[in-house]
CSV table of C-alpha atoms in Angstrom, one decimal:
chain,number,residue,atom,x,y,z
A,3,UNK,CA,-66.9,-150.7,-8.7
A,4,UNK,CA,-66.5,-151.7,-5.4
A,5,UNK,CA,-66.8,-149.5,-2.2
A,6,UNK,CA,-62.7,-150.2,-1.5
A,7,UNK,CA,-62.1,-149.0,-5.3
A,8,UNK,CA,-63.0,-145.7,-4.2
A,9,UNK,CA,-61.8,-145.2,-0.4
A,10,UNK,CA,-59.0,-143.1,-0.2
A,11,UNK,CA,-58.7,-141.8,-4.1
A,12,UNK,CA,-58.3,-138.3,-4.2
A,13,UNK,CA,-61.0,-137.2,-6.7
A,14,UNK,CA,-64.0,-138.9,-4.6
A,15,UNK,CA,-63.9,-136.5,-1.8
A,16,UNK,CA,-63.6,-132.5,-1.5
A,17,UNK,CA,-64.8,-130.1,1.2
A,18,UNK,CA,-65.2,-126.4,1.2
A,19,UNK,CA,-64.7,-125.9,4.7
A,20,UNK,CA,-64.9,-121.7,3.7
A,21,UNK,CA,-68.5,-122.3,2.4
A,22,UNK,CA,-71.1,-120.3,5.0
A,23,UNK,CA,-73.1,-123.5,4.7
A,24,UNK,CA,-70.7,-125.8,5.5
A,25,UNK,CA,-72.1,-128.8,6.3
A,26,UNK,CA,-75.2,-128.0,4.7
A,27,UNK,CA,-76.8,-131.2,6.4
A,28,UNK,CA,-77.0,-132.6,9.8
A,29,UNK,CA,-75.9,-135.9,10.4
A,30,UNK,CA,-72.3,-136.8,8.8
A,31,UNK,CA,-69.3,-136.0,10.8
A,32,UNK,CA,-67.6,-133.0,9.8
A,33,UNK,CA,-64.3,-134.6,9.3
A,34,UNK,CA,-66.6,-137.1,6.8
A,35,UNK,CA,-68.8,-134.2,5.1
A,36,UNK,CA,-68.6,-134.3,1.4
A,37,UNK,CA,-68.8,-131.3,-0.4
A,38,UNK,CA,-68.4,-133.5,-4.1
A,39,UNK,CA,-72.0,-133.3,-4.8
A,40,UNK,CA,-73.0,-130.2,-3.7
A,41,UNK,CA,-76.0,-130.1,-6.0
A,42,UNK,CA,-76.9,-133.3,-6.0
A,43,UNK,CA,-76.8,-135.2,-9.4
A,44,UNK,CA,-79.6,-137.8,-8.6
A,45,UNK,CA,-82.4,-134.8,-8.2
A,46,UNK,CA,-83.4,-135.1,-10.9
A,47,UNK,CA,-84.2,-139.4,-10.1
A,48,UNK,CA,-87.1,-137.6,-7.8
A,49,UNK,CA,-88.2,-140.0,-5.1
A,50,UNK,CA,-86.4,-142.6,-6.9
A,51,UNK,CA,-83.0,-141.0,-6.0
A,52,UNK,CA,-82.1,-143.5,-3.6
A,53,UNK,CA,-82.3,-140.3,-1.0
A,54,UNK,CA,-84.6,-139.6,1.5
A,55,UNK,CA,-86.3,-136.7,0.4
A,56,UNK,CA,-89.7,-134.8,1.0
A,57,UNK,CA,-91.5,-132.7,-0.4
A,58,UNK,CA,-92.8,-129.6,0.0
A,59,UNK,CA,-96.6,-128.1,0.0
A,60,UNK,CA,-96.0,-126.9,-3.4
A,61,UNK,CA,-94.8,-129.9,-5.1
A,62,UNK,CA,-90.8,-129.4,-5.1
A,63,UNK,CA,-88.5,-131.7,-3.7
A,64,UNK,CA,-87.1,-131.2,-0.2
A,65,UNK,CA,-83.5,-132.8,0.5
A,66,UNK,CA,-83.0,-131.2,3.4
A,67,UNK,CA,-82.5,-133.8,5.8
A,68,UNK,CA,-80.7,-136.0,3.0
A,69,UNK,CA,-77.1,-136.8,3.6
A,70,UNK,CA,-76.8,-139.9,0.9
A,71,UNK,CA,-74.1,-137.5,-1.6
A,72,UNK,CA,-72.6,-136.4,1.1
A,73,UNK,CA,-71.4,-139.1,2.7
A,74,UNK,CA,-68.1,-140.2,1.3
A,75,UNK,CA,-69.4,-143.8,1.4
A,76,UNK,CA,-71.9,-143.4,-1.3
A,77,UNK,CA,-69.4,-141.8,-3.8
A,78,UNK,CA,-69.9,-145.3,-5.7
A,79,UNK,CA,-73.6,-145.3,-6.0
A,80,UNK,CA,-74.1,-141.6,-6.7
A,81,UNK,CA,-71.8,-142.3,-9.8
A,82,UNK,CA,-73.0,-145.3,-10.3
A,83,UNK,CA,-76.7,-143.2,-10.9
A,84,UNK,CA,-75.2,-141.5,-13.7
A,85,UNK,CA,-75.5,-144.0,-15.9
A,86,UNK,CA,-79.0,-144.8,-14.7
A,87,UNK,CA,-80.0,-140.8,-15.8
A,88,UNK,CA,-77.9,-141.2,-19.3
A,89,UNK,CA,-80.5,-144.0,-20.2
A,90,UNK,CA,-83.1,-142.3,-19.0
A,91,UNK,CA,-82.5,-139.7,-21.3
A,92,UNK,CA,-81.6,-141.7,-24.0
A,93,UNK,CA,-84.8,-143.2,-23.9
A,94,UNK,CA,-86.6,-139.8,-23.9
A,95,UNK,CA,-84.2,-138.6,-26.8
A,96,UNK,CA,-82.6,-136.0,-25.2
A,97,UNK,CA,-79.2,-135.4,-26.2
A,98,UNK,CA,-75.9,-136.6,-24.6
């Protein structure tokens, strides 16, 4: 879908201006944070999430200084990703 498909619809975008993190990641407006993805869907896509991460001495992956789900811009791709990590799983015969 395109990026104009989703501007403005109701169930792409959510805060939780109450949340003691809130926003959890520097870089996005606060009027612009999305809270959506809170725990990002596309973790488990490791470097190949489309993010920025890092990661840390020990191996795990650091999105700290990601903003990609919360952006309200990338409510397309991050969706879009889900479909990506269905095959995936298909493919390694997990179930749906």
């Amino acid at each position: 879908m395109p990026k104009s498909y989703w501007e403005g619809k109701y169930f792409s975008f959510f805060q939780n201006k109450k949340c003691e993190y809130f926003p959890c990641h520097k870089g996005i407006e606060k009027e612009k944070f999305n809270c959506l993805f809170c725990y990002c869907p596309l973790y488990a896509l490791g470097g190949e999430c489309g993010g920025n991460p890092t990661c840390t001495e020990s191996g795990i992956k650091d999105c700290t200084n990601c903003t990609l789900p919360h952006n309200p811009d990338n409510y397309g791709y991050v969706v879009g990703q889900l479909e990506r990590i269905n095959e995936i799983m298909t493919r390694r015969g997990e179930p749906k």
